[in-house]
Amino acid sequence: MPDVITVRVCKDSDSFQDVVVKIERPTYRKPFLGGFKNRKTGVEFHNAGSQTIPKKRPDKGIELFCRETQTVFEKNKPQQTRNTTSTQMTKIGLYVSNMTDKLISPGKYLTAEEYHKRRLEAVIVIQTYFRRWHARNVVQNLMEEKRLRLAWEAQEDLRRKKEKEEKLRREHERRLNPKTKEDFELLYQALELWKQEETERINRTLTGAERKAALCGLLEHEVQMIASIGRHKLNADEENQQKAILRFLDKCAQPKRWKAYDGKITEMDTQYTLRARELFEIYRSISMNDIPRNERIDVLLTLKSTVKEHECKLTQEIVELVDREVDLMSREVKECNLEGLRKRICTLFLQYIKTPKFNPEVARILKVPPDPLKLYKNVNCCHCGNYLPSSEFPVPANSRTIGRCHLCCKLSNEAQQREAFLKYRLILENLRKSESDYQDDAQIVFLVQLQDLHYMIETIWGCQSAVSAYSDLCDLVMVRWDKWHEWSPWNTILLTKDEADEHLKLCNLQTAYEAAFIHRIKRKHIWAKKYFAQFPAMTSFLHRSDNQANVN
């Protein structure tokens, strides 16, 4: 490179200027700050360098480099210990005893190779014993884990077996002594299954007039069974109604409760709760059977003095009936002849209790508002001709108008389909409970109704687990497919309880499941999207999920 070069510099967009630059040659060797050299080309690459000439240090007038600072003077000084020792040996004129002397003979000379070889053999022996000890501990731990695992599996099998037996026992008990509407749904479903099996058997084995006669006999048998179920239902309704009345009165008599800042529950009785508790005790006493006559008369007198506090037509009727029963009991009328009178007393006294004027605490629990004008709000007419509040009508997600009431739907199911929705109702309740535990403002799960869940489980998922094809609905649950997003029909999977627990522990679904399994689940999600796209309430959630999928 020459010592002087000319550089053209751009001043404006269309003007240039030539500048003369002098090259200064370095007069010193640059310090090596690290780098490497290419062995093939021999080119050196430096990690750092500088083009600026270092500043010269100013002369301070002091000699910094001299001989005294670079020369080391060595000095030898002997060291003598303070303790002196001496030795003595036998000589002429001196005898030294050798009784305590020891004869030391040199052993075999050990070379370095032999020494290291012996050390290596010792190390190998030590490692052998250590590995044996370690392997024995590992085997013992594995055997202990296997024993615990087998014991746990045996215990789980025993628990599942007991749960299954208990479930079968409960179902058998519910069919023998039905009490709730779910029990009667199971009875009607069992009746429908029996009817289908018998019809299939008759059609398969008989023909002509014999087939018609068998079908008529089957119809008569079915009618008898339906009548028997109806009688059980009347008895259960009467018993359930009495239990509902007692629960209602007990709820009115409960004291006020609230939680303090320290977590303790504080209870307080007011004059209204005390009044409700007094009326509840009287009602429970007069509704009891098989009590002595003297106690019955005392209860009736207490009832009479209680209702006399208010003068109206209802209280006058109660007092007249009480006097009539006391008069009949004094004449020793049989207990069976007094049942109708006692039922009338209980009915009128229950009406007295449900009146807010006589029992103010009942006003906050009554479903029927005391103001008649409020009855005209949210009232709809059913196909059966009854005017009922909106809470008495099931509203599926795809409904656009008010349909039939709960009673009409139940009668239609008992007469035609005879399906039992208890298992689906349990799955929906568990799903809503698990979604509320996430605390992420889940909304779709509360829009999905029982009929929608029934369609999803029956049609889309085939009433079986997606992993193991287990088909007992009592042990199946619905959970999120992707736990980081809200549950929806297009973000769900049907699994057993154990499989659901393991599924929710997964962090990456793509690596945990095979591609074919994921593709099969996605197809079911697309099927669910197509079904719920016709519901107006689901449209906004579908758009939101599609936008989120596009962003991902």
mmCIF file of N, CA and C in Angstrom, residues 363-483:
data_model
loop_
_atom_site.group_PDB
_atom_site.id
_atom_site.type_symbol
_atom_site.label_atom_id
_atom_site.label_comp_id
_atom_site.label_asym_id
_atom_site.label_seq_id
_atom_site.Cartn_x
_atom_site.Cartn_y
_atom_site.Cartn_z
ATOM 1 N N ALA A 363 -91.211 -15.974 54.012
ATOM 2 C CA ALA A 363 -91.350 -15.131 52.824
ATOM 3 C C ALA A 363 -90.120 -15.206 51.920
ATOM 4 N N ARG A 364 -88.929 -15.436 52.501
ATOM 5 C CA ARG A 364 -87.705 -15.458 51.687
ATOM 6 C C ARG A 364 -87.469 -16.809 51.018
ATOM 7 N N ILE A 365 -88.285 -17.812 51.328
ATOM 8 C CA ILE A 365 -88.079 -19.149 50.778
ATOM 9 C C ILE A 365 -89.193 -19.538 49.813
ATOM 10 N N LEU A 366 -90.359 -18.941 49.940
ATOM 11 C CA LEU A 366 -91.475 -19.317 49.076
ATOM 12 C C LEU A 366 -91.159 -19.028 47.607
ATOM 13 N N LYS A 367 -91.494 -19.989 46.741
ATOM 14 C CA LYS A 367 -91.310 -19.789 45.313
ATOM 15 C C LYS A 367 -92.374 -18.861 44.740
ATOM 16 N N VAL A 368 -93.580 -18.946 45.281
ATOM 17 C CA VAL A 368 -94.661 -18.089 44.801
ATOM 18 C C VAL A 368 -94.562 -16.745 45.500
ATOM 19 N N PRO A 369 -94.408 -15.641 44.782
ATOM 20 C CA PRO A 369 -94.299 -14.335 45.432
ATOM 21 C C PRO A 369 -95.608 -13.947 46.082
ATOM 22 N N PRO A 370 -95.545 -13.231 47.185
ATOM 23 C CA PRO A 370 -96.799 -12.818 47.846
ATOM 24 C C PRO A 370 -97.594 -11.819 47.021
ATOM 25 N N ASP A 371 -96.931 -11.079 46.133
ATOM 26 C CA ASP A 371 -97.643 -10.107 45.302
ATOM 27 C C ASP A 371 -98.176 -10.821 44.059
ATOM 28 N N PRO A 372 -99.490 -10.880 43.828
ATOM 29 C CA PRO A 372 -100.019 -11.599 42.652
ATOM 30 C C PRO A 372 -99.579 -10.987 41.330
ATOM 31 N N LEU A 373 -99.252 -9.694 41.300
ATOM 32 C CA LEU A 373 -98.862 -9.071 40.039
ATOM 33 C C LEU A 373 -97.542 -9.641 39.503
ATOM 34 N N LYS A 374 -96.695 -10.133 40.391
ATOM 35 C CA LYS A 374 -95.429 -10.698 39.943
ATOM 36 C C LYS A 374 -95.600 -12.045 39.244
ATOM 37 N N LEU A 375 -96.764 -12.671 39.417
ATOM 38 C CA LEU A 375 -96.988 -13.952 38.770
ATOM 39 C C LEU A 375 -97.103 -13.831 37.265
ATOM 40 N N TYR A 376 -97.443 -12.610 36.777
ATOM 41 C CA TYR A 376 -97.622 -12.427 35.344
ATOM 42 C C TYR A 376 -96.292 -12.295 34.597
ATOM 43 N N LYS A 377 -95.196 -12.187 35.332
ATOM 44 C CA LYS A 377 -93.891 -12.045 34.701
ATOM 45 C C LYS A 377 -93.254 -13.421 34.537
ATOM 46 N N ASN A 378 -92.641 -13.639 33.373
ATOM 47 C CA ASN A 378 -91.928 -14.881 33.063
ATOM 48 C C ASN A 378 -92.826 -16.109 33.207
ATOM 49 N N VAL A 379 -94.060 -15.994 32.760
ATOM 50 C CA VAL A 379 -95.006 -17.104 32.783
ATOM 51 C C VAL A 379 -95.302 -17.498 31.342
ATOM 52 N N ASN A 380 -95.224 -18.813 31.052
ATOM 53 C CA ASN A 380 -95.458 -19.315 29.704
ATOM 54 C C ASN A 380 -96.474 -20.440 29.766
ATOM 55 N N CYS A 381 -97.132 -20.646 28.634
ATOM 56 C CA CYS A 381 -98.162 -21.676 28.532
ATOM 57 C C CYS A 381 -97.557 -22.900 27.859
ATOM 58 N N CYS A 382 -97.749 -24.058 28.484
ATOM 59 C CA CYS A 382 -97.241 -25.320 27.944
ATOM 60 C C CYS A 382 -98.297 -25.935 27.026
ATOM 61 N N HIS A 383 -97.895 -26.952 26.251
ATOM 62 C CA HIS A 383 -98.836 -27.636 25.370
ATOM 63 C C HIS A 383 -99.913 -28.367 26.156
ATOM 64 N N CYS A 384 -99.634 -28.682 27.414
ATOM 65 C CA CYS A 384 -100.642 -29.359 28.241
ATOM 66 C C CYS A 384 -101.703 -28.397 28.760
ATOM 67 N N GLY A 385 -101.558 -27.080 28.517
ATOM 68 C CA GLY A 385 -102.552 -26.101 28.931
ATOM 69 C C GLY A 385 -102.257 -25.429 30.246
ATOM 70 N N ASN A 386 -101.175 -25.759 30.909
ATOM 71 C CA ASN A 386 -100.842 -25.157 32.199
ATOM 72 C C ASN A 386 -99.946 -23.942 31.979
ATOM 73 N N TYR A 387 -100.167 -22.913 32.795
ATOM 74 C CA TYR A 387 -99.323 -21.720 32.798
ATOM 75 C C TYR A 387 -98.290 -21.874 33.914
ATOM 76 N N LEU A 388 -97.035 -21.912 33.513
ATOM 77 C CA LEU A 388 -95.952 -22.201 34.456
ATOM 78 C C LEU A 388 -94.849 -21.174 34.297
ATOM 79 N N PRO A 389 -94.050 -20.951 35.366
ATOM 80 C CA PRO A 389 -92.909 -20.033 35.233
ATOM 81 C C PRO A 389 -91.853 -20.608 34.292
ATOM 82 N N SER A 390 -90.970 -19.742 33.836
ATOM 83 C CA SER A 390 -89.956 -20.150 32.859
ATOM 84 C C SER A 390 -88.987 -21.183 33.412
ATOM 85 N N SER A 391 -88.846 -21.236 34.748
ATOM 86 C CA SER A 391 -87.935 -22.220 35.334
ATOM 87 C C SER A 391 -88.443 -23.649 35.185
ATOM 88 N N GLU A 392 -89.732 -23.834 34.851
ATOM 89 C CA GLU A 392 -90.292 -25.168 34.693
ATOM 90 C C GLU A 392 -90.164 -25.698 33.270
ATOM 91 N N PHE A 393 -89.464 -24.970 32.397
ATOM 92 C CA PHE A 393 -89.306 -25.393 31.017
ATOM 93 C C PHE A 393 -87.828 -25.681 30.738
ATOM 94 N N PRO A 394 -87.499 -26.855 30.180
ATOM 95 C CA PRO A 394 -86.112 -27.098 29.773
ATOM 96 C C PRO A 394 -85.781 -26.291 28.530
ATOM 97 N N VAL A 395 -84.601 -25.689 28.514
ATOM 98 C CA VAL A 395 -84.198 -24.833 27.403
ATOM 99 C C VAL A 395 -82.899 -25.384 26.829
ATOM 100 N N PRO A 396 -82.943 -26.243 25.790
ATOM 101 C CA PRO A 396 -81.707 -26.702 25.162
ATOM 102 C C PRO A 396 -80.991 -25.568 24.433
ATOM 103 N N ALA A 397 -79.746 -25.823 24.065
ATOM 104 C CA ALA A 397 -78.960 -24.767 23.415
ATOM 105 C C ALA A 397 -79.471 -24.445 22.027
ATOM 106 N N ASN A 398 -80.174 -25.389 21.376
ATOM 107 C CA ASN A 398 -80.656 -25.134 20.010
ATOM 108 C C ASN A 398 -82.096 -24.659 19.975
ATOM 109 N N SER A 399 -82.695 -24.369 21.122
ATOM 110 C CA SER A 399 -84.100 -23.972 21.154
ATOM 111 C C SER A 399 -84.227 -22.489 20.836
ATOM 112 N N ARG A 400 -85.285 -22.162 20.110
ATOM 113 C CA ARG A 400 -85.590 -20.768 19.780
ATOM 114 C C ARG A 400 -86.932 -20.318 20.370
ATOM 115 N N THR A 401 -87.743 -21.286 20.806
ATOM 116 C CA THR A 401 -89.031 -20.981 21.428
ATOM 117 C C THR A 401 -89.191 -21.853 22.661
ATOM 118 N N ILE A 402 -90.177 -21.483 23.489
ATOM 119 C CA ILE A 402 -90.499 -22.268 24.672
ATOM 120 C C ILE A 402 -91.248 -23.523 24.241
ATOM 121 N N GLY A 403 -90.761 -24.672 24.658
ATOM 122 C CA GLY A 403 -91.381 -25.940 24.282
ATOM 123 C C GLY A 403 -92.241 -26.499 25.383
ATOM 124 N N ARG A 404 -92.052 -27.767 25.668
ATOM 125 C CA ARG A 404 -92.848 -28.445 26.678
ATOM 126 C C ARG A 404 -92.195 -28.295 28.049
ATOM 127 N N CYS A 405 -93.017 -28.415 29.082
ATOM 128 C CA CYS A 405 -92.512 -28.290 30.450
ATOM 129 C C CYS A 405 -91.819 -29.587 30.862
ATOM 130 N N HIS A 406 -91.225 -29.559 32.060
ATOM 131 C CA HIS A 406 -90.512 -30.731 32.563
ATOM 132 C C HIS A 406 -91.442 -31.927 32.726
ATOM 133 N N LEU A 407 -92.661 -31.687 33.194
ATOM 134 C CA LEU A 407 -93.592 -32.785 33.408
ATOM 135 C C LEU A 407 -93.987 -33.437 32.091
ATOM 136 N N CYS A 408 -94.231 -32.631 31.054
ATOM 137 C CA CYS A 408 -94.594 -33.195 29.744
ATOM 138 C C CYS A 408 -93.426 -33.968 29.144
ATOM 139 N N CYS A 409 -92.211 -33.447 29.318
ATOM 140 C CA CYS A 409 -91.035 -34.161 28.807
ATOM 141 C C CYS A 409 -90.859 -35.495 29.521
ATOM 142 N N LYS A 410 -91.101 -35.489 30.827
ATOM 143 C CA LYS A 410 -90.960 -36.749 31.578
ATOM 144 C C LYS A 410 -92.020 -37.758 31.155
ATOM 145 N N LEU A 411 -93.277 -37.308 30.980
ATOM 146 C CA LEU A 411 -94.340 -38.214 30.542
ATOM 147 C C LEU A 411 -94.071 -38.738 29.141
ATOM 148 N N SER A 412 -93.556 -37.885 28.264
ATOM 149 C CA SER A 412 -93.234 -38.333 26.910
ATOM 150 C C SER A 412 -92.106 -39.367 26.916
ATOM 151 N N ASN A 413 -91.144 -39.155 27.776
ATOM 152 C CA ASN A 413 -90.043 -40.121 27.868
ATOM 153 C C ASN A 413 -90.531 -41.454 28.423
ATOM 154 N N GLU A 414 -91.398 -41.402 29.444
ATOM 155 C CA GLU A 414 -91.920 -42.647 30.025
ATOM 156 C C GLU A 414 -92.811 -43.395 29.042
ATOM 157 N N ALA A 415 -93.478 -42.676 28.142
ATOM 158 C CA ALA A 415 -94.413 -43.327 27.227
ATOM 159 C C ALA A 415 -93.736 -43.806 25.948
ATOM 160 N N GLN A 416 -92.642 -43.138 25.509
ATOM 161 C CA GLN A 416 -92.066 -43.464 24.208
ATOM 162 C C GLN A 416 -90.621 -43.949 24.318
ATOM 163 N N GLN A 417 -89.676 -43.040 24.557
ATOM 164 C CA GLN A 417 -88.268 -43.441 24.520
ATOM 165 C C GLN A 417 -87.860 -44.287 25.714
ATOM 166 N N ARG A 418 -88.297 -43.876 26.918
ATOM 167 C CA ARG A 418 -87.936 -44.556 28.168
ATOM 168 C C ARG A 418 -86.416 -44.628 28.342
ATOM 169 N N GLU A 419 -85.795 -43.494 28.240
ATOM 170 C CA GLU A 419 -84.344 -43.404 28.422
ATOM 171 C C GLU A 419 -84.042 -42.905 29.821
ATOM 172 N N ALA A 420 -82.907 -43.375 30.373
ATOM 173 C CA ALA A 420 -82.454 -42.954 31.703
ATOM 174 C C ALA A 420 -81.278 -41.995 31.529
ATOM 175 N N PHE A 421 -81.418 -40.768 32.025
ATOM 176 C CA PHE A 421 -80.401 -39.741 31.873
ATOM 177 C C PHE A 421 -79.577 -39.541 33.136
ATOM 178 N N LEU A 422 -79.671 -40.470 34.090
ATOM 179 C CA LEU A 422 -78.965 -40.282 35.353
ATOM 180 C C LEU A 422 -77.453 -40.258 35.143
ATOM 181 N N LYS A 423 -76.930 -41.191 34.360
ATOM 182 C CA LYS A 423 -75.482 -41.254 34.149
ATOM 183 C C LYS A 423 -74.973 -40.025 33.410
ATOM 184 N N TYR A 424 -75.735 -39.560 32.423
ATOM 185 C CA TYR A 424 -75.327 -38.353 31.703
ATOM 186 C C TYR A 424 -75.404 -37.128 32.616
ATOM 187 N N ARG A 425 -76.406 -37.116 33.508
ATOM 188 C CA ARG A 425 -76.514 -35.994 34.445
ATOM 189 C C ARG A 425 -75.324 -35.964 35.397
ATOM 190 N N LEU A 426 -74.852 -37.123 35.839
ATOM 191 C CA LEU A 426 -73.674 -37.175 36.707
ATOM 192 C C LEU A 426 -72.431 -36.709 35.967
ATOM 193 N N ILE A 427 -72.287 -37.106 34.702
ATOM 194 C CA ILE A 427 -71.136 -36.666 33.909
ATOM 195 C C ILE A 427 -71.159 -35.153 33.742
ATOM 196 N N LEU A 428 -72.335 -34.588 33.487
ATOM 197 C CA LEU A 428 -72.436 -33.132 33.317
ATOM 198 C C LEU A 428 -72.142 -32.407 34.625
ATOM 199 N N GLU A 429 -72.619 -32.939 35.754
ATOM 200 C CA GLU A 429 -72.332 -32.302 37.045
ATOM 201 C C GLU A 429 -70.834 -32.353 37.362
ATOM 202 N N ASN A 430 -70.190 -33.473 37.123
ATOM 203 C CA ASN A 430 -68.740 -33.569 37.363
ATOM 204 C C ASN A 430 -67.972 -32.629 36.444
ATOM 205 N N LEU A 431 -68.424 -32.509 35.197
ATOM 206 C CA LEU A 431 -67.762 -31.609 34.254
ATOM 207 C C LEU A 431 -67.877 -30.160 34.707
ATOM 208 N N ARG A 432 -69.054 -29.738 35.119
ATOM 209 C CA ARG A 432 -69.232 -28.348 35.565
ATOM 210 C C ARG A 432 -68.450 -28.074 36.847
ATOM 211 N N LYS A 433 -68.382 -29.050 37.728
ATOM 212 C CA LYS A 433 -67.611 -28.864 38.964
ATOM 213 C C LYS A 433 -66.118 -28.729 38.654
ATOM 214 N N SER A 434 -65.603 -29.585 37.766
ATOM 215 C CA SER A 434 -64.180 -29.500 37.424
ATOM 216 C C SER A 434 -63.854 -28.205 36.698
ATOM 217 N N GLU A 435 -64.776 -27.710 35.864
ATOM 218 C CA GLU A 435 -64.514 -26.450 35.153
ATOM 219 C C GLU A 435 -64.573 -25.258 36.103
ATOM 220 N N SER A 436 -65.430 -25.316 37.093
ATOM 221 C CA SER A 436 -65.479 -24.209 38.064
ATOM 222 C C SER A 436 -64.218 -24.175 38.925
ATOM 223 N N ASP A 437 -63.545 -25.325 39.091
ATOM 224 C CA ASP A 437 -62.297 -25.342 39.869
ATOM 225 C C ASP A 437 -61.161 -24.643 39.143
ATOM 226 N N TYR A 438 -61.225 -24.551 37.804
ATOM 227 C CA TYR A 438 -60.177 -23.843 37.064
ATOM 228 C C TYR A 438 -60.199 -22.341 37.335
ATOM 229 N N GLN A 439 -61.390 -21.784 37.631
ATOM 230 C CA GLN A 439 -61.546 -20.354 37.924
ATOM 231 C C GLN A 439 -61.046 -19.482 36.776
ATOM 232 N N ASP A 440 -61.419 -19.853 35.536
ATOM 233 C CA ASP A 440 -61.049 -19.050 34.367
ATOM 234 C C ASP A 440 -62.283 -18.554 33.620
ATOM 235 N N ASP A 441 -63.394 -18.380 34.359
ATOM 236 C CA ASP A 441 -64.638 -17.823 33.793
ATOM 237 C C ASP A 441 -65.144 -18.672 32.623
ATOM 238 N N ALA A 442 -65.226 -19.989 32.829
ATOM 239 C CA ALA A 442 -65.745 -20.878 31.790
ATOM 240 C C ALA A 442 -67.240 -20.639 31.607
ATOM 241 N N GLN A 443 -67.695 -20.554 30.347
ATOM 242 C CA GLN A 443 -69.091 -20.242 30.060
ATOM 243 C C GLN A 443 -69.779 -21.325 29.232
ATOM 244 N N ILE A 444 -69.043 -21.944 28.323
ATOM 245 C CA ILE A 444 -69.674 -22.881 27.393
ATOM 246 C C ILE A 444 -70.248 -24.077 28.135
ATOM 247 N N VAL A 445 -69.556 -24.549 29.175
ATOM 248 C CA VAL A 445 -70.004 -25.746 29.874
ATOM 249 C C VAL A 445 -71.350 -25.524 30.545
ATOM 250 N N PHE A 446 -71.691 -24.275 30.879
ATOM 251 C CA PHE A 446 -72.975 -24.003 31.521
ATOM 252 C C PHE A 446 -74.075 -23.733 30.491
ATOM 253 N N LEU A 447 -73.701 -23.591 29.218
ATOM 254 C CA LEU A 447 -74.697 -23.474 28.159
ATOM 255 C C LEU A 447 -75.113 -24.830 27.614
ATOM 256 N N VAL A 448 -74.225 -25.804 27.705
ATOM 257 C CA VAL A 448 -74.530 -27.146 27.209
ATOM 258 C C VAL A 448 -75.532 -27.810 28.153
ATOM 259 N N GLN A 449 -76.625 -28.309 27.598
ATOM 260 C CA GLN A 449 -77.668 -28.942 28.393
ATOM 261 C C GLN A 449 -77.542 -30.463 28.327
ATOM 262 N N LEU A 450 -78.430 -31.138 29.055
ATOM 263 C CA LEU A 450 -78.360 -32.585 29.175
ATOM 264 C C LEU A 450 -78.572 -33.265 27.825
ATOM 265 N N GLN A 451 -79.493 -32.732 27.003
ATOM 266 C CA GLN A 451 -79.738 -33.336 25.701
ATOM 267 C C GLN A 451 -78.525 -33.206 24.790
ATOM 268 N N ASP A 452 -77.828 -32.062 24.876
ATOM 269 C CA ASP A 452 -76.631 -31.877 24.058
ATOM 270 C C ASP A 452 -75.524 -32.831 24.482
ATOM 271 N N LEU A 453 -75.340 -32.979 25.787
ATOM 272 C CA LEU A 453 -74.311 -33.912 26.263
ATOM 273 C C LEU A 453 -74.676 -35.353 25.889
ATOM 274 N N HIS A 454 -75.961 -35.680 25.942
ATOM 275 C CA HIS A 454 -76.403 -37.023 25.547
ATOM 276 C C HIS A 454 -76.066 -37.286 24.076
ATOM 277 N N TYR A 455 -76.268 -36.302 23.216
ATOM 278 C CA TYR A 455 -75.927 -36.466 21.797
ATOM 279 C C TYR A 455 -74.422 -36.631 21.612
ATOM 280 N N MET A 456 -73.625 -35.841 22.347
ATOM 281 C CA MET A 456 -72.172 -35.940 22.209
ATOM 282 C C MET A 456 -71.663 -37.325 22.611
ATOM 283 N N ILE A 457 -72.143 -37.825 23.768
ATOM 284 C CA ILE A 457 -71.634 -39.099 24.265
ATOM 285 C C ILE A 457 -72.145 -40.254 23.414
ATOM 286 N N GLU A 458 -73.430 -40.221 23.040
ATOM 287 C CA GLU A 458 -74.009 -41.333 22.301
ATOM 288 C C GLU A 458 -73.532 -41.365 20.857
ATOM 289 N N THR A 459 -73.562 -40.225 20.170
ATOM 290 C CA THR A 459 -73.327 -40.204 18.731
ATOM 291 C C THR A 459 -71.867 -39.959 18.388
ATOM 292 N N ILE A 460 -71.258 -38.945 19.019
ATOM 293 C CA ILE A 460 -69.903 -38.558 18.623
ATOM 294 C C ILE A 460 -68.867 -39.495 19.229
ATOM 295 N N TRP A 461 -68.964 -39.752 20.536
ATOM 296 C CA TRP A 461 -67.946 -40.548 21.214
ATOM 297 C C TRP A 461 -68.312 -42.018 21.347
ATOM 298 N N GLY A 462 -69.543 -42.401 20.992
ATOM 299 C CA GLY A 462 -69.906 -43.808 20.989
ATOM 300 C C GLY A 462 -69.999 -44.448 22.360
ATOM 301 N N CYS A 463 -70.207 -43.669 23.422
ATOM 302 C CA CYS A 463 -70.364 -44.180 24.788
ATOM 303 C C CYS A 463 -69.171 -45.026 25.237
ATOM 304 N N GLN A 464 -67.971 -44.648 24.841
ATOM 305 C CA GLN A 464 -66.792 -45.397 25.265
ATOM 306 C C GLN A 464 -65.593 -44.465 25.344
ATOM 307 N N SER A 465 -64.603 -44.897 26.131
ATOM 308 C CA SER A 465 -63.400 -44.099 26.311
ATOM 309 C C SER A 465 -62.616 -44.024 25.004
ATOM 310 N N ALA A 466 -62.031 -42.850 24.745
ATOM 311 C CA ALA A 466 -61.268 -42.670 23.513
ATOM 312 C C ALA A 466 -59.960 -43.437 23.526
ATOM 313 N N VAL A 467 -59.454 -43.811 24.694
ATOM 314 C CA VAL A 467 -58.160 -44.499 24.800
ATOM 315 C C VAL A 467 -58.347 -46.008 24.921
ATOM 316 N N SER A 468 -59.163 -46.441 25.887
ATOM 317 C CA SER A 468 -59.289 -47.864 26.180
ATOM 318 C C SER A 468 -60.603 -48.477 25.709
ATOM 319 N N ALA A 469 -61.508 -47.691 25.122
ATOM 320 C CA ALA A 469 -62.808 -48.180 24.648
ATOM 321 C C ALA A 469 -63.636 -48.756 25.793
ATOM 322 N N TYR A 470 -63.435 -48.268 27.040
ATOM 323 C CA TYR A 470 -64.224 -48.700 28.195
ATOM 324 C C TYR A 470 -65.612 -48.084 28.085
ATOM 325 N N SER A 471 -66.669 -48.889 28.271
ATOM 326 C CA SER A 471 -68.026 -48.458 27.923
ATOM 327 C C SER A 471 -68.965 -48.297 29.110
ATOM 328 N N ASP A 472 -68.476 -48.373 30.343
ATOM 329 C CA ASP A 472 -69.342 -48.176 31.504
ATOM 330 C C ASP A 472 -69.418 -46.679 31.808
ATOM 331 N N LEU A 473 -70.585 -46.093 31.596
ATOM 332 C CA LEU A 473 -70.718 -44.644 31.751
ATOM 333 C C LEU A 473 -70.528 -44.182 33.188
ATOM 334 N N CYS A 474 -70.676 -45.079 34.149
ATOM 335 C CA CYS A 474 -70.496 -44.678 35.548
ATOM 336 C C CYS A 474 -69.050 -44.296 35.845
ATOM 337 N N ASP A 475 -68.101 -44.840 35.082
ATOM 338 C CA ASP A 475 -66.686 -44.573 35.321
ATOM 339 C C ASP A 475 -66.085 -43.626 34.294
ATOM 340 N N LEU A 476 -66.892 -43.039 33.416
ATOM 341 C CA LEU A 476 -66.389 -42.149 32.373
ATOM 342 C C LEU A 476 -66.616 -40.696 32.763
ATOM 343 N N VAL A 477 -65.669 -39.850 32.379
ATOM 344 C CA VAL A 477 -65.758 -38.407 32.633
ATOM 345 C C VAL A 477 -65.313 -37.678 31.369
ATOM 346 N N MET A 478 -65.745 -36.428 31.266
ATOM 347 C CA MET A 478 -65.318 -35.564 30.161
ATOM 348 C C MET A 478 -64.381 -34.497 30.715
ATOM 349 N N VAL A 479 -63.219 -34.358 30.085
ATOM 350 C CA VAL A 479 -62.234 -33.358 30.498
ATOM 351 C C VAL A 479 -61.770 -32.592 29.269
ATOM 352 N N ARG A 480 -60.952 -31.598 29.523
ATOM 353 C CA ARG A 480 -60.416 -30.793 28.429
ATOM 354 C C ARG A 480 -59.402 -31.608 27.616
ATOM 355 N N TRP A 481 -59.455 -31.438 26.292
ATOM 356 C CA TRP A 481 -58.413 -32.027 25.453
ATOM 357 C C TRP A 481 -57.115 -31.230 25.616
ATOM 358 N N ASP A 482 -57.201 -29.917 25.491
ATOM 359 C CA ASP A 482 -56.067 -29.032 25.762
ATOM 360 C C ASP A 482 -56.388 -28.286 27.055
ATOM 361 N N LYS A 483 -55.666 -28.618 28.109
ATOM 362 C CA LYS A 483 -56.012 -28.072 29.421
ATOM 363 C C LYS A 483 -55.729 -26.579 29.544
#
